XYZ file of C-alpha atoms in Angstrom:
693
model
C 80.508 79.112 -11.250
C 80.116 76.297 -8.736
C 79.744 72.892 -10.363
C 78.654 74.865 -13.617
C 81.617 73.617 -15.302
C 80.663 69.921 -14.344
C 77.075 70.290 -15.724
C 78.355 72.085 -19.128
C 80.818 69.254 -19.360
C 78.185 66.138 -18.721
C 75.920 67.745 -21.478
C 78.559 68.168 -23.797
C 79.835 64.675 -23.616
C 76.622 63.599 -23.649
C 75.875 65.031 -27.654
C 79.321 64.118 -28.610
C 78.960 59.962 -27.603
C 75.586 60.520 -29.643
C 77.045 62.101 -32.650
C 79.924 59.088 -32.752
C 77.421 56.475 -32.111
C 75.109 57.996 -34.981
C 77.898 57.207 -37.099
C 78.336 53.657 -36.722
C 75.374 52.367 -35.323
C 71.934 52.664 -37.139
C 69.166 54.118 -35.099
C 66.375 52.970 -37.396
C 66.986 49.178 -37.597
C 69.048 48.310 -34.338
C 67.226 47.516 -31.170
C 66.906 50.349 -28.854
C 68.252 48.565 -25.948
C 71.712 47.982 -27.988
C 71.550 51.427 -28.645
C 70.908 52.774 -25.221
C 73.575 50.247 -23.553
C 76.359 51.159 -26.016
C 75.373 54.853 -25.441
C 75.429 54.523 -21.710
C 78.870 52.694 -21.992
C 80.530 55.333 -24.449
C 78.958 58.269 -22.440
C 80.547 56.917 -19.125
C 83.859 56.411 -20.456
C 84.022 59.691 -22.557
C 82.716 61.400 -18.998
C 85.604 59.932 -17.252
C 88.201 61.453 -19.377
C 86.966 64.690 -19.607
C 85.546 65.253 -16.062
C 89.141 64.022 -14.340
C 91.303 67.226 -14.976
C 88.620 68.942 -13.004
C 88.969 66.656 -10.394
C 92.820 67.202 -10.697
C 92.091 71.228 -10.157
C 89.902 70.361 -7.483
C 92.126 68.305 -5.571
C 95.144 71.016 -5.814
C 93.154 73.742 -4.197
C 92.334 71.465 -1.149
C 95.879 70.873 -0.713
C 96.767 74.414 -1.085
C 93.886 75.004 1.715
C 95.651 72.339 3.828
C 98.947 73.896 3.441
C 97.863 77.577 4.389
C 96.068 76.411 7.471
C 98.951 73.861 8.685
C 102.058 74.742 9.996
C 105.066 75.119 7.800
C 106.444 71.724 8.917
C 103.295 70.167 8.529
C 103.131 72.047 5.027
C 106.017 70.403 4.139
C 105.125 66.981 4.664
C 101.591 67.416 3.414
C 103.301 69.115 -0.037
C 106.167 67.111 -0.336
C 109.615 68.491 -1.395
C 108.031 70.324 -4.450
C 106.099 72.712 -2.237
C 106.417 76.368 -2.237
C 108.545 77.645 1.121
C 106.077 80.283 2.023
C 102.669 78.058 1.590
C 101.867 79.268 5.012
C 101.714 83.061 3.487
C 100.267 82.341 0.233
C 96.488 82.969 -0.624
C 94.594 80.086 -1.928
C 92.593 81.144 -5.206
C 89.692 78.982 -5.944
C 89.548 77.826 -9.801
C 86.879 78.623 -11.719
C 85.805 74.933 -12.438
C 85.692 74.559 -8.507
C 83.354 71.181 -7.737
C 81.926 71.489 -3.949
C 83.182 68.710 -1.872
C 81.004 65.596 -1.571
C 79.881 66.038 -5.373
C 82.874 63.830 -6.959
C 83.218 60.950 -4.626
C 79.654 60.143 -5.443
C 79.828 60.976 -8.831
C 82.662 58.765 -9.548
C 81.171 56.106 -7.483
C 78.258 56.045 -9.688
C 79.774 56.637 -12.830
C 82.586 53.556 -12.072
C 80.598 50.992 -11.066
C 77.236 51.722 -13.046
C 80.514 51.131 -16.248
C 81.862 48.122 -14.579
C 78.114 46.316 -14.374
C 77.857 47.161 -18.230
C 81.327 45.731 -18.997
C 81.366 42.287 -16.912
C 77.781 41.726 -16.538
C 75.127 43.092 -18.705
C 76.777 43.938 -22.225
C 78.320 40.098 -22.893
C 74.593 38.788 -21.848
C 73.278 41.543 -24.712
C 76.313 40.410 -27.013
C 74.770 36.659 -27.049
C 71.041 37.930 -26.992
C 71.832 39.803 -30.133
C 73.506 37.158 -31.776
C 70.769 34.726 -30.821
C 68.855 33.425 -33.719
C 66.040 32.430 -31.457
C 62.283 33.366 -32.103
C 61.085 34.628 -28.924
C 62.633 36.251 -26.286
C 62.439 33.387 -24.045
C 64.631 31.494 -26.625
C 67.126 34.406 -26.803
C 67.502 34.810 -23.080
C 68.099 31.008 -22.818
C 70.529 31.126 -25.594
C 72.663 33.943 -24.307
C 72.483 32.117 -20.692
C 73.862 29.112 -21.980
C 76.812 30.689 -24.198
C 77.773 33.151 -21.253
C 77.823 30.112 -18.441
C 81.507 29.220 -19.135
C 82.273 33.057 -19.289
C 80.730 33.416 -15.811
C 81.524 30.331 -14.571
C 85.529 30.975 -15.163
C 85.206 34.460 -12.804
C 83.210 32.433 -10.129
C 85.785 29.945 -10.145
C 88.739 32.227 -9.888
C 86.779 34.357 -6.978
C 85.519 31.482 -5.067
C 88.893 29.924 -5.203
C 90.537 33.355 -3.713
C 87.784 33.248 -1.046
C 88.660 29.679 -0.002
C 92.271 30.510 0.312
C 91.525 33.524 2.196
C 89.564 31.527 4.626
C 91.639 28.832 5.344
C 94.977 30.920 5.454
C 95.044 32.480 9.235
C 97.584 35.481 8.158
C 94.933 37.157 5.909
C 91.989 38.851 7.574
C 90.010 40.784 4.897
C 87.546 43.176 5.240
C 84.442 44.294 3.206
C 86.728 47.238 1.679
C 89.878 45.274 1.068
C 87.685 42.846 -0.892
C 86.305 45.437 -2.975
C 89.940 46.771 -3.996
C 90.980 43.396 -4.924
C 88.048 43.148 -7.453
C 89.194 46.581 -8.576
C 92.615 45.789 -8.964
C 91.881 42.627 -11.013
C 89.948 44.543 -13.030
C 92.475 47.244 -13.696
C 94.986 44.640 -14.515
C 93.503 43.003 -17.177
C 92.551 46.313 -18.586
C 95.796 47.809 -18.303
C 97.369 44.359 -19.976
C 95.374 45.431 -22.944
C 95.764 49.172 -22.491
C 99.471 48.929 -23.205
C 98.929 46.827 -26.304
C 96.563 49.565 -27.878
C 98.614 52.622 -26.535
C 101.964 51.136 -28.484
C 100.052 50.887 -31.533
C 98.545 53.727 -31.497
C 101.602 56.212 -30.630
C 103.311 55.370 -33.523
C 100.159 54.849 -36.028
C 98.422 57.897 -35.220
C 101.320 60.422 -36.406
C 102.680 57.962 -39.413
C 99.031 57.908 -40.731
C 99.057 61.789 -40.612
C 102.567 61.983 -42.434
C 101.297 59.853 -44.829
C 98.306 61.815 -45.243
C 100.185 64.408 -46.738
C 101.392 61.647 -49.689
C 98.713 61.666 -52.240
C 100.239 58.937 -54.388
C 100.601 56.574 -51.634
C 97.092 57.133 -50.231
C 95.897 56.171 -53.937
C 98.119 53.013 -54.180
C 96.482 51.914 -50.545
C 93.206 52.647 -52.116
C 93.563 50.491 -55.022
C 94.816 47.954 -52.407
C 91.827 48.313 -50.304
C 89.677 48.070 -53.592
C 90.885 44.556 -54.474
C 90.548 43.255 -50.998
C 86.932 44.717 -50.837
C 86.062 43.596 -54.203
C 86.990 39.816 -52.884
C 84.880 40.112 -49.292
C 82.056 41.816 -51.717
C 82.451 38.669 -53.658
C 82.263 36.360 -50.923
C 79.634 38.316 -49.328
C 76.844 37.905 -52.320
C 78.174 34.061 -52.513
C 77.450 33.538 -48.901
C 74.111 35.502 -48.886
C 72.722 33.626 -52.215
C 73.847 30.227 -50.155
C 71.756 31.230 -47.443
C 68.438 32.736 -49.566
C 68.736 29.250 -51.435
C 68.417 27.274 -48.517
C 65.954 29.763 -47.125
C 63.965 29.243 -50.225
C 63.659 25.499 -49.597
C 62.623 25.363 -46.314
C 59.737 28.125 -47.592
C 58.894 25.510 -50.382
C 58.894 22.633 -47.809
C 56.755 24.369 -44.793
C 53.287 25.448 -45.554
C 51.161 27.743 -44.180
C 49.351 25.488 -42.217
C 52.578 23.771 -40.380
C 53.370 24.998 -36.701
C 56.522 26.300 -37.815
C 55.286 28.518 -40.291
C 55.833 31.545 -38.061
C 59.327 31.168 -37.656
C 59.696 30.994 -41.743
C 58.028 34.131 -41.965
C 60.106 35.973 -39.668
C 63.103 34.538 -41.530
C 61.739 35.677 -44.528
C 61.271 39.597 -43.079
C 64.994 39.554 -42.633
C 65.429 38.623 -46.141
C 66.206 41.170 -48.548
C 63.140 42.853 -50.525
C 64.090 41.262 -54.044
C 64.571 37.704 -52.245
C 61.024 38.401 -50.991
C 59.489 38.746 -53.802
C 60.995 35.788 -55.221
C 60.146 33.861 -52.351
C 56.247 34.741 -51.930
C 54.395 32.236 -49.823
C 51.863 30.008 -51.818
C 48.819 30.218 -49.733
C 46.989 27.852 -52.234
C 49.087 24.792 -52.195
C 47.712 23.344 -49.322
C 49.508 20.004 -47.643
C 48.623 18.024 -44.565
C 52.031 18.010 -42.982
C 50.791 15.375 -40.386
C 50.392 13.205 -43.241
C 53.315 13.912 -45.388
C 55.951 11.638 -44.885
C 59.356 13.609 -45.648
C 61.059 15.210 -42.674
C 60.457 18.798 -41.956
C 63.388 21.533 -40.248
C 63.193 21.222 -36.467
C 63.047 24.535 -35.002
C 66.677 24.521 -33.837
C 67.960 24.011 -37.575
C 65.583 27.286 -38.440
C 67.024 29.211 -35.340
C 70.709 28.343 -36.557
C 69.441 29.522 -40.374
C 67.781 32.667 -38.975
C 71.347 33.486 -37.193
C 72.938 32.972 -40.464
C 70.270 34.960 -42.406
C 70.783 38.384 -39.956
C 74.247 38.027 -40.240
C 74.875 37.327 -43.950
C 72.469 40.122 -45.178
C 73.818 42.709 -42.450
C 77.357 41.511 -43.982
C 76.039 42.252 -47.538
C 74.469 45.372 -46.840
C 77.949 46.892 -45.268
C 80.089 45.618 -48.161
C 78.004 47.330 -50.563
C 78.013 51.025 -48.702
C 81.675 50.308 -48.120
C 82.255 49.539 -51.866
C 80.478 53.112 -52.655
C 82.592 54.822 -50.113
C 85.859 53.359 -51.386
C 85.024 54.552 -55.013
C 84.285 57.946 -54.153
C 87.627 58.194 -52.188
C 89.410 56.493 -55.214
C 87.760 59.253 -57.344
C 88.884 62.071 -55.378
C 92.333 61.141 -54.991
C 92.720 60.425 -58.464
C 91.434 64.313 -59.125
C 93.640 65.469 -56.599
C 96.504 64.134 -59.040
C 95.128 65.375 -61.955
C 94.620 68.612 -60.600
C 97.960 69.275 -58.811
C 99.795 70.098 -62.223
C 96.667 72.520 -63.075
C 97.928 76.184 -64.534
C 94.330 77.364 -63.795
C 94.537 76.682 -60.003
C 90.863 75.797 -60.137
C 89.737 72.268 -58.543
C 87.970 70.247 -61.378
C 85.896 67.188 -60.087
C 85.623 64.206 -62.703
C 81.885 63.642 -61.408
C 79.577 65.840 -59.636
C 78.527 65.448 -56.295
C 75.556 63.043 -55.847
C 73.915 65.378 -53.326
C 73.826 68.984 -53.773
C 76.127 71.296 -51.554
C 75.149 74.300 -49.534
C 74.755 77.228 -50.802
C 76.919 79.145 -48.563
C 79.891 76.443 -48.850
C 79.605 76.958 -52.763
C 79.886 80.488 -52.055
C 82.926 80.313 -49.544
C 84.433 77.044 -50.834
C 84.960 77.910 -54.451
C 87.314 75.721 -57.180
C 90.225 78.239 -56.442
C 89.687 77.635 -52.675
C 89.415 73.698 -52.978
C 92.622 73.688 -55.121
C 94.956 75.864 -52.560
C 93.566 73.773 -49.660
C 93.469 70.060 -51.573
C 96.658 70.375 -53.523
C 98.554 72.273 -51.490
C 97.443 73.473 -47.803
C 96.704 69.978 -46.766
C 100.101 68.663 -47.638
C 101.446 71.127 -44.801
C 98.914 70.912 -42.387
C 99.441 66.894 -42.283
C 102.962 67.381 -41.991
C 102.988 69.890 -39.491
C 100.208 67.655 -37.163
C 102.074 64.539 -37.501
C 105.370 66.370 -36.386
C 103.109 67.854 -33.323
C 101.582 64.167 -32.617
C 105.272 62.975 -32.802
C 106.157 65.143 -30.058
C 103.716 64.086 -28.110
C 104.233 60.278 -28.588
C 107.711 60.639 -27.343
C 106.996 62.977 -24.105
C 104.161 60.145 -23.502
C 107.050 56.951 -23.874
C 109.771 58.783 -21.808
C 107.130 59.504 -19.085
C 105.891 55.792 -19.168
C 109.653 54.931 -18.905
C 110.084 57.282 -15.814
C 106.896 57.942 -13.792
C 108.096 55.811 -10.945
C 111.229 58.408 -10.030
C 109.989 60.885 -7.618
C 113.241 62.306 -6.356
C 114.452 63.676 -9.089
C 110.983 64.153 -11.401
C 111.847 62.586 -14.323
C 108.313 62.603 -15.979
C 107.696 65.556 -17.693
C 104.063 65.516 -16.987
C 104.498 65.596 -13.912
C 106.909 68.617 -14.134
C 104.506 69.999 -15.955
C 101.928 69.920 -13.403
C 104.238 70.843 -10.495
C 105.039 73.848 -12.276
C 101.820 75.310 -12.754
C 100.549 73.987 -9.101
C 103.310 76.293 -7.714
C 101.623 79.428 -9.412
C 98.304 77.953 -8.723
C 97.760 78.511 -12.382
C 94.776 76.490 -12.759
C 93.672 77.089 -16.290
C 97.142 75.884 -17.283
C 96.532 72.754 -14.907
C 93.575 71.886 -16.661
C 94.452 72.531 -20.261
C 97.806 70.191 -19.720
C 95.497 67.514 -18.199
C 93.060 67.674 -20.749
C 95.337 67.237 -23.723
C 97.422 64.732 -21.689
C 94.507 62.484 -21.108
C 93.021 63.166 -24.481
C 95.865 62.365 -26.603
C 95.988 58.914 -24.425
C 92.515 58.461 -24.947
C 92.690 59.596 -28.815
C 95.731 56.490 -29.380
C 93.816 53.974 -27.244
C 90.227 54.570 -28.474
C 91.100 54.994 -32.350
C 92.880 51.673 -32.203
C 89.928 49.936 -30.636
C 87.665 51.791 -33.858
C 90.497 50.375 -36.214
C 91.224 46.889 -35.498
C 89.174 44.288 -37.120
C 88.793 40.624 -35.582
C 88.092 38.827 -38.957
C 84.024 39.254 -39.282
C 83.898 38.926 -35.609
C 84.443 42.303 -34.627
C 84.270 45.165 -36.608
C 83.282 49.257 -36.224
C 82.207 50.143 -39.833
C 81.141 53.958 -40.327
C 78.341 55.120 -42.228
C 75.669 53.198 -40.085
C 77.218 49.540 -41.066
C 78.339 48.239 -37.508
C 76.231 45.402 -36.364
C 74.741 45.296 -32.828
C 77.501 42.819 -31.654
C 80.449 44.940 -32.599
C 78.558 48.132 -31.040
C 78.206 45.915 -27.440
C 81.797 44.565 -28.273
C 83.346 48.189 -28.399
C 81.235 49.464 -25.529
C 82.784 46.626 -23.134
C 86.320 47.430 -24.315
C 86.052 51.061 -23.476
C 84.541 50.400 -20.164
C 87.491 48.118 -19.173
C 90.336 50.038 -20.673
C 89.151 53.899 -19.206
C 89.447 53.181 -15.636
C 93.246 51.809 -16.142
C 93.997 54.724 -18.659
C 92.759 57.302 -16.147
C 95.146 55.744 -13.186
C 97.987 55.556 -15.592
C 97.420 59.158 -15.955
C 97.782 59.958 -12.618
C 100.566 57.961 -12.249
C 101.846 60.116 -15.098
C 101.304 63.233 -13.322
C 102.283 62.331 -9.778
C 98.926 62.485 -8.628
C 98.611 59.195 -7.404
C 99.790 59.085 -3.556
C 101.239 55.518 -4.752
C 103.484 56.581 -7.015
C 104.273 59.574 -5.649
C 104.822 58.381 -1.992
C 103.815 61.364 -0.660
C 100.745 62.054 2.384
C 99.009 64.156 0.016
C 95.531 64.604 -0.127
C 94.411 61.994 -3.528
C 92.014 63.113 -5.853
C 88.552 61.796 -5.652
C 88.672 58.935 -8.379
C 91.671 57.642 -6.427
C 89.857 57.545 -2.950
C 87.373 55.239 -5.081
C 89.995 52.926 -6.539
C 90.941 52.056 -2.940
C 94.827 51.487 -1.855
C 96.672 49.213 -3.746
C 98.844 48.616 -1.016
C 96.313 45.523 -0.357
C 98.288 43.785 -3.155
C 101.644 44.975 -2.912
C 102.917 43.101 -5.570
C 100.516 45.006 -7.851
C 100.635 48.492 -6.956
C 104.351 48.049 -6.543
C 105.504 45.881 -9.845
C 103.129 45.406 -12.464
C 101.604 49.222 -12.213
C 105.340 50.306 -12.527
C 106.962 47.984 -14.602
C 104.467 46.633 -16.929
C 103.660 50.418 -19.142
C 107.675 50.022 -20.192
C 106.856 47.714 -22.551
C 105.308 50.676 -24.344
C 108.810 51.010 -26.080
C 108.993 47.176 -27.478
C 105.503 48.173 -28.781
C 106.441 51.065 -30.197
C 109.390 49.810 -31.826
C 107.697 46.895 -33.125
C 104.695 49.238 -34.448
C 107.263 51.382 -36.079
C 109.010 48.645 -38.133
C 105.610 47.214 -39.035
C 106.225 43.616 -37.211
C 102.590 42.699 -36.962
C 101.889 43.692 -40.469
C 104.554 41.655 -41.679
C 103.819 38.506 -39.066
C 99.984 38.765 -40.854
C 101.457 39.272 -44.152
C 103.318 35.568 -43.873
C 100.226 33.972 -42.359
C 98.269 34.639 -45.443
C 96.161 37.915 -44.339
C 96.964 40.217 -47.132
C 98.423 43.600 -45.753
C 99.156 46.743 -47.335
C 103.386 46.995 -47.838
C 104.956 48.441 -50.481
C 108.078 45.998 -51.238
C 106.132 43.013 -51.735
C 104.678 41.368 -54.914
C 101.386 40.337 -53.681
C 100.750 43.884 -52.717
C 101.507 44.884 -55.938
C 99.550 42.321 -57.668
C 96.649 43.855 -55.478
C 97.199 47.219 -56.340
C 96.889 46.587 -60.011
C 93.809 44.725 -59.497
C 92.324 47.565 -57.694
C 93.490 49.805 -60.323
C 91.632 47.992 -62.912
C 88.515 47.681 -60.936
C 88.204 51.286 -60.001
C 89.116 52.389 -63.831
C 86.113 49.550 -64.886
C 83.743 51.621 -62.642
C 84.825 54.926 -63.630
C 83.977 54.279 -67.324
C 80.838 52.272 -66.209
C 79.719 55.859 -64.414
C 81.246 58.032 -67.099
C 78.658 56.211 -69.736
C 75.770 56.579 -67.447
C 76.218 60.235 -66.971
C 76.710 60.544 -70.707
C 73.495 58.678 -71.099
C 71.688 60.976 -68.742
C 72.835 63.826 -70.236
C 71.891 63.077 -73.682
C 68.276 62.140 -72.591
C 68.307 65.563 -70.496
C 69.390 67.295 -73.806
C 66.647 65.376 -75.722
C 64.099 66.386 -73.503
C 65.115 70.226 -73.252
C 65.668 70.490 -76.900
C 62.304 68.374 -78.012
C 60.311 68.223 -75.109
C 59.808 72.119 -74.879
C 58.285 71.660 -78.680
C 55.931 68.715 -78.139
C 54.687 70.655 -75.049
C 54.201 73.727 -77.482
C 52.187 71.631 -79.733
C 50.140 69.548 -77.414
C 49.344 73.250 -76.093
C 48.448 74.577 -79.319
C 46.633 71.436 -80.111
C 44.512 71.742 -77.122
C 43.796 75.310 -77.799
C 42.825 74.862 -81.471
C 40.351 71.792 -80.061
C 38.614 74.421 -77.767
C 38.390 76.796 -80.364
C 37.117 74.407 -82.785
C 34.485 73.242 -80.476
C 33.318 76.230 -79.487
C 32.805 77.440 -83.083
C 31.463 73.995 -83.995
C 28.723 74.728 -80.957
C 27.918 78.051 -82.428
C 27.580 76.959 -86.073
C 25.322 73.893 -85.066
C 23.234 76.118 -83.159
C 23.177 78.648 -86.185
C 21.757 75.565 -88.386
C 19.495 74.579 -86.252
C 17.577 77.766 -86.318
C 18.014 78.370 -89.925
C 17.154 74.717 -90.872
C 13.612 75.309 -90.072
C 12.926 77.703 -93.015
C 15.896 77.058 -95.542
C 18.826 74.563 -96.527
C 22.311 75.059 -95.902
C 24.363 77.482 -97.937
C 25.279 74.304 -100.097
C 27.881 71.331 -100.618
C 30.670 73.384 -100.682
C 30.092 75.849 -97.599
C 29.296 72.281 -95.758
C 32.434 70.828 -97.028
C 34.675 73.850 -95.852
C 33.053 73.723 -92.073
C 34.157 69.750 -92.040
C 37.449 70.605 -93.248
C 37.669 73.588 -90.132
C 36.138 71.495 -87.696
C 39.164 68.529 -87.989
C 36.026 66.311 -88.333
C 36.832 62.951 -87.425
C 36.151 60.156 -90.708
C 33.242 58.447 -90.582
C 33.278 54.832 -89.347
C 32.547 52.286 -92.038
C 32.494 49.507 -89.370
C 29.485 51.242 -87.389
C 25.950 49.913 -87.763
C 24.639 53.032 -89.046
C 25.971 56.134 -91.105
C 24.589 59.534 -91.698
C 24.473 60.995 -95.175
C 25.466 64.512 -93.880
C 26.706 64.277 -90.440
C 27.140 67.898 -90.068
C 23.457 68.590 -91.558
C 22.171 65.434 -89.398
C 19.945 66.421 -86.596
C 19.929 63.575 -84.856
C 23.946 63.748 -84.927
C 25.043 64.352 -81.331
C 28.802 65.264 -81.680
C 31.355 64.341 -78.610
C 34.408 65.888 -77.705
C 36.063 63.127 -79.091
C 34.453 64.166 -82.518
C 32.653 60.515 -82.744
C 28.889 60.732 -83.228
C 26.372 58.780 -80.706
C 23.661 58.357 -83.473
C 23.877 57.931 -87.067
C 21.164 57.639 -90.130
C 19.638 54.538 -90.929
C 20.649 54.284 -94.133
C 23.469 51.964 -94.979
C 26.396 52.855 -96.970
C 26.382 49.602 -98.886
C 22.593 49.820 -99.822
C 23.096 50.308 -103.495
C 25.530 47.580 -103.905
């Protein structure tokens, strides 16, 4: 099993990142480089979280070997005060997930520096490139470089000033390793500053969201509130799109196909919705000599700006349309749950049937009765129990964040759990404890990244509605938050020697980070005391201070004791009721058409089929009659006028065409008349019907 666990987790994390990215990104429409860069950033960050517990168990095993091979006095120094007294006589068992030496340092070095290259150099450049409205690769690169000049220049200025200070001051003599450690410390400091803010929000909001998830009435009111806000945004997006399309129409009419900027206009038209492209069809017949025309034409710079606005407005319009449909389905579902809670039959009844057919296995197992018990009874208790468990985890995290710097006695609960398992060398328990701890911390931080929205500048929208800029920005945030998150986790479990103040063998991840003693005020001050601010942030989140401040600034937030919230809830309720009536009328119309087709469509098909069969029979009998008549006409006349009339009625012969040039006296008895399947004659007698007049 040597290295097998590492390989399995590498493959598993890749597909996990791919599935999550597929939920938010659009693989068909977005550029491949954007998808690859975002996938790589997410993959590396998730990989650090999943592989770090394996690094911890491998480090504990290596410490055990050092303790066994060393003398008792050296063993107590190496393992610290919590080492077992008989460590020299204890046998070390190799963990099932043991990773051979030399693999983890190389692995962490590749993962860490690749993620740092992405977050500080490549992804910012790709962000500007994706938002650029240029019509060529060179133009987009030029725009991206100009936009990032200030961004990169600021870091170069700070770094240059620091180098000058070190070169002038004779007390400092920095080597390359120390300079590298300072860079890592600066990046981790920036990440830790943002990490505590996001962690303080997630530790409170995640348990509270699950607790409120058990209140269907609360969720329904919040859905009405979201519907009112989303309808406003949807109307604004439609109005903005109309204005942009009007500008595109004017540009399309002013720049004809012989103009050198016509290719730029065609590129803009391809980004417009299909209905607008059909309206603004290019008039190729209208030829004008642009050199002789006195009117001013749009410049290439203005077209670049217009192109950028078109991309943004179209993407925003599509996103609001999809979100509106999803919100309607959610509102209808919550209303159905509220109606079915008082059902005496204990069977879940939907107002509208699902648009997509469900799997037969799901239909067989997830019956209306099972659905009623889950939606109306079991799901409520599931959310409550999960909320209580998550709240306990949050309390443990807050306590450990405030006490992890204490090594004697050990007050951090996570450090106590790991040290108890280390004494018995229960590696499976160590891995599970480490995994659940860092996984919960990651969920609190990453879920906040997925939830926050900075106006329309950054917004991760599910169902493939996230734009390229937001995807790349999320990759930057993940790459900057994950390294300090892992260092914070190692500090909580006292696996970081700079926190535990013990001469233990460090983890491979800590060895890559370097010793923070180069910057003592960061290692002994900021890294230890700044995480305590998470208590203040948790209290502020619990009392919704941020929500109240945003509400005072004019950004409507869902607050139960607010008049504006009540008005938006009533407005959203009316919007949902209106959409519900519209969909009911649509379904009733479809049902009536289906019933009409089932009732009368079969009769029409049968009658049409009978007419076809009769026509075939008539045609065959008519052919036989003509054959017999042609034989008998050589010797005698037909059986009489009455018989011919009877034959005409049976054959359903078509009436005579009085508008024809010629007509036969007796078409059935005429040798020159040739009958066609349609019942008409190709030739008639030369006598005219009005000759006697």
